[in-house]
DNA sequence: CCAAAAGTGTTTATGATACACCCATGT
DNA sequence: ACATGGGTGTATCATAAACACTTTTGG
């Protein structure tokens, strides 16, 4: 017996809000739509969920197909189901957000899309469907969660400097942070490991490179420690 | 053109995790299923989303139909879409959680359900589908969010005493709180209004009744204030 | 008059904030 | 040598935590 035999079903899609930090601050990855509806408009990467795949798998598949990105940090955001959100009919969309290191994210536009490109969150073009609302929800989630979860590291390469990390937080929280206080606090958590390497090739004193100790984070988390910035 | 014309679609449901504080601590409202699958098992109230209703509307409708509850605090939790979560086939469920004042929640079992009743979260019976996992996710969300959002008030009648409020937090956070510190902190936020009334009929000094000032909360929130406990 | 919860301040400890200069490197 | 960001410590302030007794009411 089918769950609802003759019962009509909404279509189900996933959409991905991919964030990175660029020169213009926080940026989102958008694709230019090739087909109707909203052909020519910018939109979030996403598409229909297959019958035999989990939701997160669908999000990862669509992301790879449409942008070339794989192995990114990905988390479910919210499910958007307003009855009029798609002009073609009833379409419910499970939205995810992803965090990537812009410098190491090599993009490859799909045949379905005219283009793939980064756009400053502060100056988005007109978006298809309710995608502006979805980006706004993702942005709010990121701003809230970055303070109590180790999300900042997902926007950086595996080895990074404290100044790079501080910039991540300054961009997301949209406020200047004190360098000494920031460094003291983040190092005091004991989650950063000094790799012993230095970043050479910069026209000033070579900064130390750190990495985030995921194993230790999970350990401390179990022991009741909570990340806080 | 239909969004996916010949493309098969998962079925879409909503499920509600309704919390209240009872004598056994945190409790969840469950219905005893009348029909297969899982006939006789306890399950979350919920059901299929109609083509012309929003997701939250569907959750409220199912909640009223199956338990009689209306006008509750309701928030989207997470969407569960594991391919094997329903033995009948592919069913994706958008889960919501609700908070109600147990004393004022008058229940009415639907014809579809053999029974509706409260169950201690600490000692749940076996649940249908992946409902145990959904309850766990809702519980975690509640524990996390109650500290930075004014959710506690949703579990009390409009007029309440500070001791009642403290108990809410103690139950949800599962830790004892200092009475004097609790009262100082919660009153300092300026969100509670002394109604001037006393709760009579108790075998001890009559406590003052307060109410939560929602208008003022929204005001302060806009001004950058953030609830914290 | 007894039981039961209401109500009320102060001290101490901890964590947050503010703040300025010298150092190392590449050009 | 100069421009650029890297790296470091202390004093002050604000918030959190610990803690015990008197008051009021109903039975």
Short mmCIF file of C-alpha atoms (C1' of nucleotides) in Angstrom, two decimals:
data_model
loop_
_atom_site.label_atom_id
_atom_site.label_comp_id
_atom_site.label_asym_id
_atom_site.label_seq_id
_atom_site.Cartn_x
_atom_site.Cartn_y
_atom_site.Cartn_z
CA UNK A 1 0.00 0.00 0.00
CA UNK A 2 1.37 3.36 -1.04
CA UNK A 3 1.45 5.99 1.72
CA UNK A 4 -1.28 8.03 0.08
CA UNK A 5 -2.26 6.08 -3.09
CA UNK A 6 -4.43 8.56 -5.01
CA UNK A 7 -3.32 11.56 -2.98
CA UNK A 8 -1.56 14.30 -5.04
CA UNK A 9 1.98 15.09 -3.94
CA UNK A 10 3.97 18.34 -3.98
CA UNK A 11 7.23 18.19 -5.92
CA UNK A 12 10.32 18.14 -3.71
CA UNK A 13 13.58 19.96 -4.38
CA UNK A 14 16.76 20.90 -2.55
CA UNK A 15 18.54 24.26 -2.80
CA UNK A 16 22.02 25.17 -1.58
CA UNK A 17 23.27 28.47 -0.23
CA UNK A 18 27.04 28.28 -0.60
CA UNK A 19 28.95 30.91 1.37
CA UNK A 20 32.54 32.01 1.10
CA UNK A 21 34.54 35.02 2.18
CA UNK A 22 35.82 37.14 -0.68
CA UNK A 23 37.21 40.63 -1.19
CA UNK A 24 33.68 42.02 -1.00
CA UNK A 25 32.96 40.35 2.31
CA UNK A 26 30.48 37.50 2.48
CA UNK A 27 29.65 36.00 -0.90
CA UNK A 28 27.13 33.46 -2.22
CA UNK A 29 27.48 31.13 -5.15
CA UNK A 30 24.77 31.59 -7.78
CA UNK A 31 24.01 30.05 -11.14
CA UNK A 32 22.47 31.83 -14.07
CA UNK A 33 19.40 29.92 -15.18
CA UNK A 34 19.23 28.69 -18.74
CA UNK A 35 15.61 27.53 -18.78
CA UNK A 36 12.19 28.81 -17.86
CA UNK A 37 10.89 29.80 -15.43
CA UNK A 38 13.24 32.66 -14.57
CA UNK A 39 15.57 31.95 -17.53
CA UNK A 40 18.42 34.46 -17.34
CA UNK A 41 17.88 35.08 -13.62
CA UNK A 42 20.41 34.17 -10.97
CA UNK A 43 19.35 31.37 -8.65
CA UNK A 44 20.64 29.00 -6.01
CA UNK A 45 22.05 25.69 -7.19
CA UNK A 46 19.51 22.94 -6.57
CA UNK A 47 17.05 20.55 -8.12
CA UNK A 48 14.64 17.70 -7.69
CA UNK A 49 15.10 14.98 -5.11
CA UNK A 50 15.28 11.47 -6.56
CA UNK A 51 13.15 8.68 -5.07
CA UNK A 52 16.11 6.66 -3.85
CA UNK A 53 18.38 9.33 -2.40
CA UNK A 54 18.48 11.02 0.98
CA UNK A 55 17.98 14.76 1.19
CA UNK A 56 21.58 15.61 1.95
CA UNK A 57 22.74 13.32 -0.85
CA UNK A 58 20.45 15.15 -3.23
CA UNK A 59 21.89 18.48 -2.13
CA UNK A 60 25.47 17.25 -2.63
CA UNK A 61 24.63 15.75 -6.00
CA UNK A 62 22.99 18.91 -7.31
CA UNK A 63 25.84 21.00 -5.96
CA UNK A 64 28.41 18.91 -7.77
CA UNK A 65 26.40 18.76 -10.98
CA UNK A 66 25.78 22.47 -11.16
CA UNK A 67 28.94 23.96 -9.68
CA UNK A 68 31.56 21.22 -9.50
CA UNK A 69 31.90 21.53 -5.70
CA UNK A 70 32.41 18.39 -3.60
CA UNK A 71 33.30 17.59 0.01
CA UNK A 72 31.97 20.82 1.44
CA UNK A 73 30.58 21.53 4.89
CA UNK A 74 26.81 21.20 4.41
CA UNK A 75 23.97 21.54 6.88
CA UNK A 76 20.20 21.57 6.54
CA UNK A 77 18.77 25.05 6.96
CA UNK A 78 15.00 25.14 6.62
CA UNK A 79 12.22 23.83 4.42
CA UNK A 80 10.35 26.35 2.31
CA UNK A 81 6.86 25.39 1.32
CA UNK A 82 4.74 28.44 0.53
CA UNK A 83 2.11 27.28 -1.93
CA UNK A 84 2.97 30.02 -4.44
CA UNK A 85 6.76 29.89 -4.30
CA UNK A 86 7.09 28.27 -7.74
CA UNK A 87 4.98 29.44 -10.70
CA UNK A 88 4.95 25.90 -12.14
CA UNK A 89 2.94 24.50 -9.26
CA UNK A 90 3.46 23.17 -5.78
CA UNK A 91 7.13 22.74 -5.05
CA UNK A 92 8.52 22.32 -1.55
CA UNK A 93 12.23 22.93 -1.18
CA UNK A 94 14.57 21.72 1.54
CA UNK A 95 17.31 24.35 1.78
CA UNK A 96 20.89 23.63 2.84
CA UNK A 97 23.77 25.97 3.44
CA UNK A 98 27.41 25.22 2.71
CA UNK A 99 30.70 26.84 3.68
CA UNK A 100 33.75 26.71 1.45
CA UNK A 101 37.17 28.25 1.07
CA UNK A 102 36.72 30.50 -1.94
CA UNK A 103 40.37 30.32 -2.94
CA UNK A 104 40.32 26.53 -3.23
CA UNK A 105 36.83 26.14 -4.68
CA UNK A 106 37.28 25.48 -8.37
CA UNK A 107 34.04 26.02 -10.16
CA UNK A 108 32.70 24.31 -13.24
CA UNK A 109 29.41 25.45 -14.73
CA UNK A 110 26.96 22.74 -15.70
CA UNK A 111 25.43 22.51 -19.13
CA UNK A 112 22.09 23.49 -17.56
CA UNK A 113 23.46 26.83 -16.37
CA UNK A 114 24.82 29.71 -18.41
CA UNK A 115 27.21 30.68 -15.63
CA UNK A 116 28.29 30.08 -12.05
CA UNK A 117 29.69 32.92 -10.02
CA UNK A 118 30.17 34.48 -6.62
CA UNK A 119 28.02 37.43 -5.57
CA UNK A 120 28.37 39.70 -2.59
CA UNK A 121 25.56 39.07 -0.12
CA UNK A 122 25.39 42.80 0.46
CA UNK A 123 24.51 43.45 -3.21
CA UNK A 124 22.62 40.51 -4.62
CA UNK A 125 21.06 40.64 -8.08
CA UNK A 126 17.37 39.78 -8.47
CA UNK A 127 16.94 36.09 -7.68
CA UNK A 128 14.56 33.46 -8.99
CA UNK A 129 11.70 32.04 -6.90
CA UNK A 130 11.96 32.87 -3.15
CA UNK A 131 15.73 32.47 -3.24
CA UNK A 132 16.37 35.87 -1.75
CA UNK A 133 14.43 34.81 1.30
CA UNK A 134 16.40 31.58 1.48
CA UNK A 135 19.70 33.44 1.33
CA UNK A 136 18.50 35.77 4.07
CA UNK A 137 17.59 32.81 6.30
CA UNK A 138 20.97 31.19 5.67
CA UNK A 139 22.77 34.43 6.40
CA UNK A 140 20.93 34.81 9.68
CA UNK A 141 21.71 31.22 10.64
CA UNK A 142 25.37 31.71 9.86
CA UNK A 143 25.60 34.92 11.89
CA UNK A 144 23.93 33.27 14.86
CA UNK A 145 25.69 29.93 14.77
CA UNK A 146 29.23 31.04 13.99
CA UNK A 147 29.56 32.27 17.56
CA UNK A 148 28.79 28.97 19.22
CA UNK A 149 29.94 26.42 16.67
CA UNK A 150 33.26 26.05 14.90
CA UNK A 151 32.00 27.11 11.48
CA UNK A 152 34.61 29.74 10.75
CA UNK A 153 37.25 27.14 9.94
CA UNK A 154 35.13 25.78 7.10
CA UNK A 155 35.69 29.01 5.21
CA UNK A 156 39.49 28.71 5.31
CA UNK A 157 42.11 26.33 3.95
CA UNK A 158 43.29 23.63 6.33
CA UNK A 159 46.24 25.77 7.42
CA UNK A 160 45.48 29.38 8.17
CA UNK A 161 46.75 32.39 10.09
CA UNK A 162 45.01 33.97 13.07
CA UNK A 163 44.49 37.14 11.09
CA UNK A 164 42.66 35.23 8.38
CA UNK A 165 40.47 33.64 11.01
CA UNK A 166 39.79 36.96 12.66
CA UNK A 167 38.73 38.41 9.33
CA UNK A 168 36.18 35.59 8.90
CA UNK A 169 34.55 36.54 12.16
CA UNK A 170 34.69 40.24 11.44
CA UNK A 171 32.99 39.76 8.08
CA UNK A 172 30.28 37.44 9.36
CA UNK A 173 29.55 39.35 12.55
CA UNK A 174 30.01 42.66 10.73
CA UNK A 175 32.03 44.20 13.54
CA UNK A 176 35.66 44.93 14.27
CA UNK A 177 37.36 42.69 16.82
CA UNK A 178 40.33 43.49 19.03
CA UNK A 179 43.37 41.57 17.79
CA UNK A 180 44.88 40.74 21.16
CA UNK A 181 41.61 39.72 22.76
CA UNK A 182 40.63 37.63 19.76
CA UNK A 183 43.92 35.73 19.76
CA UNK A 184 43.92 35.15 23.50
CA UNK A 185 40.36 33.82 23.47
CA UNK A 186 40.65 31.55 20.47
CA UNK A 187 43.98 30.10 21.62
CA UNK A 188 42.68 29.62 25.17
CA UNK A 189 40.04 27.20 23.84
CA UNK A 190 42.87 24.84 22.97
CA UNK A 191 41.38 23.92 19.61
CA UNK A 192 44.09 25.37 17.40
CA UNK A 193 47.32 23.54 16.73
CA UNK A 194 50.42 25.47 15.74
CA UNK A 195 51.66 23.60 12.66
CA UNK A 196 55.15 25.03 13.14
CA UNK A 197 55.03 26.35 9.61
CA UNK A 198 55.10 29.97 8.55
CA UNK A 199 53.37 31.60 5.63
CA UNK A 200 56.24 32.90 3.51
CA UNK A 201 56.08 35.20 0.54
CA UNK A 202 54.29 38.06 2.26
CA UNK A 203 55.78 41.54 2.42
CA UNK A 204 55.91 41.56 6.23
CA UNK A 205 56.74 39.29 9.12
CA UNK A 206 55.75 35.73 8.23
CA UNK A 207 52.68 34.66 10.24
CA UNK A 208 52.33 31.28 11.93
CA UNK A 209 50.00 28.74 10.37
CA UNK A 210 47.48 26.94 12.57
CA UNK A 211 45.01 24.18 11.97
CA UNK A 212 41.74 23.39 13.71
CA UNK A 213 41.84 20.24 15.82
CA UNK A 214 38.53 18.56 14.99
CA UNK A 215 39.26 15.48 17.03
CA UNK A 216 39.92 17.52 20.14
CA UNK A 217 36.80 19.60 19.52
CA UNK A 218 34.59 16.53 19.45
CA UNK A 219 36.29 15.30 22.62
CA UNK A 220 35.77 18.55 24.53
CA UNK A 221 32.21 18.83 23.22
CA UNK A 222 31.38 15.45 24.77
CA UNK A 223 32.86 16.64 28.07
CA UNK A 224 30.42 19.54 28.20
CA UNK A 225 32.74 22.22 26.84
CA UNK A 226 31.08 24.70 24.54
CA UNK A 227 32.69 26.81 21.89
CA UNK A 228 32.15 30.49 22.46
CA UNK A 229 33.32 33.61 20.77
CA UNK B 1 4.35 22.80 -17.51
CA UNK B 2 4.49 20.81 -14.34
CA UNK B 3 7.74 21.12 -12.36
CA UNK B 4 8.75 17.57 -13.11
CA UNK B 5 5.92 16.15 -15.26
CA UNK B 6 6.70 12.42 -15.37
CA UNK B 7 9.11 12.51 -12.45
CA UNK B 8 8.05 10.43 -9.42
CA UNK B 9 7.59 12.36 -6.18
CA UNK B 10 8.13 11.43 -2.55
CA UNK B 11 5.09 11.76 -0.33
CA UNK B 12 5.24 14.72 2.05
CA UNK B 13 4.06 14.77 5.65
CA UNK B 14 4.36 16.94 8.74
CA UNK B 15 4.91 15.68 12.29
CA UNK B 16 4.62 17.60 15.55
CA UNK B 17 6.59 17.19 18.75
CA UNK B 18 4.44 18.83 21.40
CA UNK B 19 6.26 19.53 24.66
CA UNK B 20 4.87 20.41 28.07
CA UNK B 21 6.17 20.35 31.62
CA UNK B 22 4.44 17.82 33.85
CA UNK B 23 5.07 16.14 37.16
CA UNK B 24 7.53 13.79 35.48
CA UNK B 25 9.53 16.61 33.98
CA UNK B 26 9.48 17.20 30.25
CA UNK B 27 6.66 15.41 28.46
CA UNK B 28 5.65 14.80 24.83
CA UNK B 29 2.21 14.35 23.41
CA UNK B 30 1.75 11.06 21.56
CA UNK B 31 -1.12 9.34 19.80
CA UNK B 32 -1.73 5.65 19.69
CA UNK B 33 -2.01 4.56 16.07
CA UNK B 34 -5.18 2.83 14.94
CA UNK B 35 -4.05 1.75 11.49
CA UNK B 36 -1.12 0.01 9.85
CA UNK B 37 1.76 0.46 9.67
CA UNK B 38 2.63 0.49 13.37
CA UNK B 39 -1.00 0.02 14.48
CA UNK B 40 -1.01 0.03 18.27
CA UNK B 41 2.30 1.90 18.48
CA UNK B 42 2.65 5.37 19.86
CA UNK B 43 3.55 8.06 17.34
CA UNK B 44 3.79 11.79 16.85
CA UNK B 45 0.67 13.57 15.64
CA UNK B 46 1.02 14.40 11.96
CA UNK B 47 -0.09 13.55 8.46
CA UNK B 48 0.03 14.36 4.77
CA UNK B 49 0.43 17.87 3.44
CA UNK B 50 -2.37 19.01 1.15
CA UNK B 51 -1.56 20.61 -2.20
CA UNK B 52 -3.02 23.98 -1.31
CA UNK B 53 -1.74 24.49 2.23
CA UNK B 54 1.53 25.80 3.61
CA UNK B 55 3.67 23.54 5.74
CA UNK B 56 2.94 25.25 9.02
CA UNK B 57 -0.78 25.27 8.23
CA UNK B 58 -0.60 21.54 7.63
CA UNK B 59 1.11 21.03 10.98
CA UNK B 60 -1.53 23.09 12.78
CA UNK B 61 -4.36 21.31 11.00
CA UNK B 62 -3.06 17.85 11.82
CA UNK B 63 -2.41 18.87 15.39
CA UNK B 64 -5.95 20.10 15.82
CA UNK B 65 -7.49 17.10 14.07
CA UNK B 66 -5.56 14.54 16.07
CA UNK B 67 -5.24 16.16 19.50
CA UNK B 68 -7.64 19.11 19.62
CA UNK B 69 -4.84 21.61 20.27
CA UNK B 70 -5.01 25.06 18.65
CA UNK B 71 -3.13 28.35 18.97
CA UNK B 72 0.10 26.82 20.20
CA UNK B 73 3.65 28.05 19.80
CA UNK B 74 4.93 26.15 16.77
CA UNK B 75 8.27 26.26 15.00
CA UNK B 76 9.80 24.24 12.20
CA UNK B 77 12.45 21.84 13.47
CA UNK B 78 14.03 19.78 10.71
CA UNK B 79 13.08 17.75 7.67
CA UNK B 80 13.58 14.01 7.84
CA UNK B 81 14.04 12.26 4.54
CA UNK B 82 15.90 8.98 4.96
CA UNK B 83 14.77 6.75 2.11
CA UNK B 84 13.81 3.92 4.47
CA UNK B 85 12.05 5.88 7.19
CA UNK B 86 8.57 4.67 6.19
CA UNK B 87 7.91 1.04 5.27
CA UNK B 88 5.19 2.07 2.81
CA UNK B 89 7.61 3.86 0.52
CA UNK B 90 9.33 7.18 0.18
CA UNK B 91 7.93 9.68 2.67
CA UNK B 92 9.66 12.91 3.60
CA UNK B 93 8.48 14.56 6.79
CA UNK B 94 8.82 18.17 7.85
CA UNK B 95 8.95 18.10 11.65
CA UNK B 96 7.71 20.90 13.90
CA UNK B 97 7.90 21.33 17.64
CA UNK B 98 5.28 22.97 19.80
CA UNK B 99 5.22 24.24 23.36
CA UNK B 100 2.06 24.25 25.44
CA UNK B 101 0.90 24.75 28.99
CA UNK B 102 -0.05 21.23 30.01
CA UNK B 103 -2.63 22.38 32.56
CA UNK B 104 -4.59 24.34 29.98
CA UNK B 105 -4.21 21.94 27.06
CA UNK B 106 -7.47 20.10 26.76
CA UNK B 107 -7.03 17.04 24.64
CA UNK B 108 -9.51 15.35 22.33
CA UNK B 109 -8.52 12.15 20.58
CA UNK B 110 -9.36 11.91 16.91
CA UNK B 111 -11.30 9.04 15.44
CA UNK B 112 -8.09 7.96 13.70
CA UNK B 113 -6.30 7.46 17.00
CA UNK B 114 -7.08 5.08 19.82
CA UNK B 115 -5.68 7.48 22.41
CA UNK B 116 -3.82 10.73 22.96
CA UNK B 117 -1.62 11.11 26.01
CA UNK B 118 1.44 12.71 27.57
CA UNK B 119 4.62 10.68 27.98
CA UNK B 120 7.75 11.54 29.90
CA UNK B 121 10.61 12.22 27.51
CA UNK B 122 12.90 10.37 29.90
CA UNK B 123 10.89 7.15 29.48
CA UNK B 124 9.32 7.01 26.07
CA UNK B 125 7.56 3.90 24.81
CA UNK B 126 8.60 2.40 21.48
CA UNK B 127 7.64 4.83 18.74
CA UNK B 128 6.56 4.36 15.14
CA UNK B 129 8.80 5.24 12.17
CA UNK B 130 11.83 7.37 13.11
CA UNK B 131 9.81 9.32 15.65
CA UNK B 132 12.24 8.65 18.47
CA UNK B 133 14.92 10.37 16.47
CA UNK B 134 12.59 13.30 15.77
CA UNK B 135 11.79 13.67 19.47
CA UNK B 136 15.51 13.60 20.26
CA UNK B 137 16.18 16.35 17.72
CA UNK B 138 13.34 18.46 19.13
CA UNK B 139 14.58 17.94 22.67
CA UNK B 140 18.06 19.05 21.71
CA UNK B 141 16.71 22.12 19.94
CA UNK B 142 14.63 23.04 22.96
CA UNK B 143 17.56 22.68 25.35
CA UNK B 144 19.77 24.81 23.16
CA UNK B 145 17.29 27.49 22.25
CA UNK B 146 15.56 28.03 25.57
CA UNK B 147 18.65 29.86 26.80
CA UNK B 148 18.68 32.52 24.12
CA UNK B 149 15.04 32.79 23.15
CA UNK B 150 11.95 33.40 25.27
CA UNK B 151 10.52 29.91 24.88
CA UNK B 152 10.00 29.14 28.55
CA UNK B 153 6.92 31.33 28.73
CA UNK B 154 5.17 29.21 26.11
CA UNK B 155 5.02 26.36 28.60
CA UNK B 156 3.16 28.41 31.22
CA UNK B 157 -0.23 30.10 31.52
CA UNK B 158 -0.30 33.80 30.70
CA UNK B 159 0.10 34.68 34.37
CA UNK B 160 2.76 32.77 36.25
CA UNK B 161 5.00 32.93 39.30
CA UNK B 162 8.77 33.21 39.22
CA UNK B 163 9.08 29.81 40.86
CA UNK B 164 7.02 28.22 38.09
CA UNK B 165 9.25 29.86 35.53
CA UNK B 166 12.38 28.72 37.31
CA UNK B 167 11.11 25.16 37.32
CA UNK B 168 10.66 25.29 33.54
CA UNK B 169 14.30 26.15 33.11
CA UNK B 170 15.46 23.62 35.65
CA UNK B 171 13.55 20.86 33.91
CA UNK B 172 14.68 21.75 30.41
CA UNK B 173 18.30 22.44 31.30
CA UNK B 174 18.30 19.55 33.75
CA UNK B 175 20.16 21.50 36.41
CA UNK B 176 19.33 23.31 39.64
CA UNK B 177 19.35 27.10 39.51
CA UNK B 178 19.96 29.54 42.34
CA UNK B 179 16.70 31.24 43.26
CA UNK B 180 18.10 34.69 43.99
CA UNK B 181 20.34 34.79 40.93
CA UNK B 182 17.55 33.53 38.69
CA UNK B 183 15.11 36.15 39.87
CA UNK B 184 17.60 39.00 39.65
CA UNK B 185 18.63 38.06 36.13
CA UNK B 186 15.18 37.47 34.69
CA UNK B 187 13.76 40.64 36.25
CA UNK B 188 16.76 42.70 35.13
CA UNK B 189 15.90 41.95 31.51
CA UNK B 190 12.78 44.04 31.97
CA UNK B 191 10.56 41.62 30.10
CA UNK B 192 8.33 40.59 32.98
CA UNK B 193 5.42 42.71 34.13
CA UNK B 194 4.15 42.41 37.67
CA UNK B 195 0.39 41.98 37.21
CA UNK B 196 -0.22 43.15 40.80
CA UNK B 197 -2.14 39.96 41.42
CA UNK B 198 -1.24 37.20 43.83
CA UNK B 199 -1.80 33.52 43.49
CA UNK B 200 -4.10 32.69 46.42
CA UNK B 201 -5.11 29.32 47.68
CA UNK B 202 -1.62 27.99 48.31
CA UNK B 203 -0.57 26.77 51.75
CA UNK B 204 2.20 29.32 52.04
CA UNK B 205 2.90 32.96 51.31
CA UNK B 206 0.99 33.98 48.16
CA UNK B 207 3.41 34.54 45.26
CA UNK B 208 3.20 37.43 42.81
CA UNK B 209 1.94 36.73 39.30
CA UNK B 210 3.89 38.06 36.33
CA UNK B 211 3.31 38.07 32.63
CA UNK B 212 5.77 38.13 29.75
CA UNK B 213 5.79 41.40 27.82
CA UNK B 214 5.95 40.23 24.21
CA UNK B 215 5.63 43.71 22.77
CA UNK B 216 8.60 44.92 24.77
CA UNK B 217 10.61 41.87 23.82
CA UNK B 218 10.14 42.52 20.11
CA UNK B 219 11.09 46.14 20.70
CA UNK B 220 14.30 45.34 22.57
CA UNK B 221 15.17 42.62 20.06
CA UNK B 222 15.08 45.19 17.25
CA UNK B 223 17.39 47.42 19.29
CA UNK B 224 20.01 44.70 19.43
CA UNK B 225 19.20 43.35 22.88
CA UNK B 226 19.45 39.62 23.20
CA UNK B 227 17.76 37.38 25.68
CA UNK B 228 20.21 35.40 27.72
CA UNK B 229 19.88 33.06 30.62
"C1'" DC C 1 1.87 26.78 65.71
"C1'" DC C 2 3.68 24.26 62.02
"C1'" DA C 3 4.83 23.38 57.20
"C1'" DA C 4 5.89 25.25 52.91
"C1'" DA C 5 7.33 28.22 49.61
"C1'" DA C 6 8.15 33.57 48.85
"C1'" DG C 7 11.08 37.01 48.94
"C1'" DT C 8 15.43 39.61 49.55
"C1'" DG C 9 21.69 41.69 49.37
"C1'" DT C 10 26.34 41.30 49.63
"C1'" DT C 11 30.78 39.40 48.71
"C1'" DT C 12 33.91 37.03 45.71
"C1'" DA C 13 35.58 35.21 41.54
"C1'" DT C 14 35.74 35.08 36.79
"C1'" DG C 15 35.70 36.68 32.36
"C1'" DA C 16 35.38 40.79 29.03
"C1'" DT C 17 37.15 44.98 27.40
"C1'" DA C 18 40.22 48.64 26.37
"C1'" DC C 19 44.52 49.95 24.97
"C1'" DA C 20 50.11 50.85 22.24
"C1'" DC C 21 54.34 49.42 20.95
"C1'" DC C 22 58.21 46.66 18.91
"C1'" DC C 23 59.27 42.85 15.45
"C1'" DA C 24 60.14 40.43 11.12
"C1'" DT C 25 59.93 40.31 6.23
"C1'" DG C 26 59.82 41.74 1.17
"C1'" DT C 27 60.49 45.30 -1.97
"C1'" DA D 1 64.95 52.32 4.74
"C1'" DC D 2 60.30 51.91 4.55
"C1'" DA D 3 55.79 49.88 4.40
"C1'" DT D 4 53.00 46.21 6.05
"C1'" DG D 5 50.91 43.27 8.94
"C1'" DG D 6 52.59 39.92 13.13
"C1'" DG D 7 52.86 39.44 17.63
"C1'" DT D 8 52.53 40.48 22.70
"C1'" DG D 9 50.60 42.11 28.48
"C1'" DT D 10 48.23 44.67 31.91
"C1'" DA D 11 44.79 47.30 34.30
"C1'" DT D 12 39.92 48.08 34.71
"C1'" DC D 13 35.19 47.01 34.54
"C1'" DA D 14 31.10 44.15 34.31
"C1'" DT D 15 28.84 40.05 34.93
"C1'" DA D 16 28.23 35.45 37.23
"C1'" DA D 17 28.29 32.62 41.26
"C1'" DA D 18 27.96 31.47 45.97
"C1'" DC D 19 25.46 31.84 49.97
"C1'" DA D 20 21.09 32.07 54.65
"C1'" DC D 21 17.60 34.08 56.83
"C1'" DT D 22 12.90 36.35 57.55
"C1'" DT D 23 8.07 36.68 55.85
"C1'" DT D 24 3.52 35.22 54.67
"C1'" DT D 25 -0.15 32.07 54.18
"C1'" DG D 26 -3.23 27.86 54.77
"C1'" DG D 27 -4.17 23.97 57.29
#
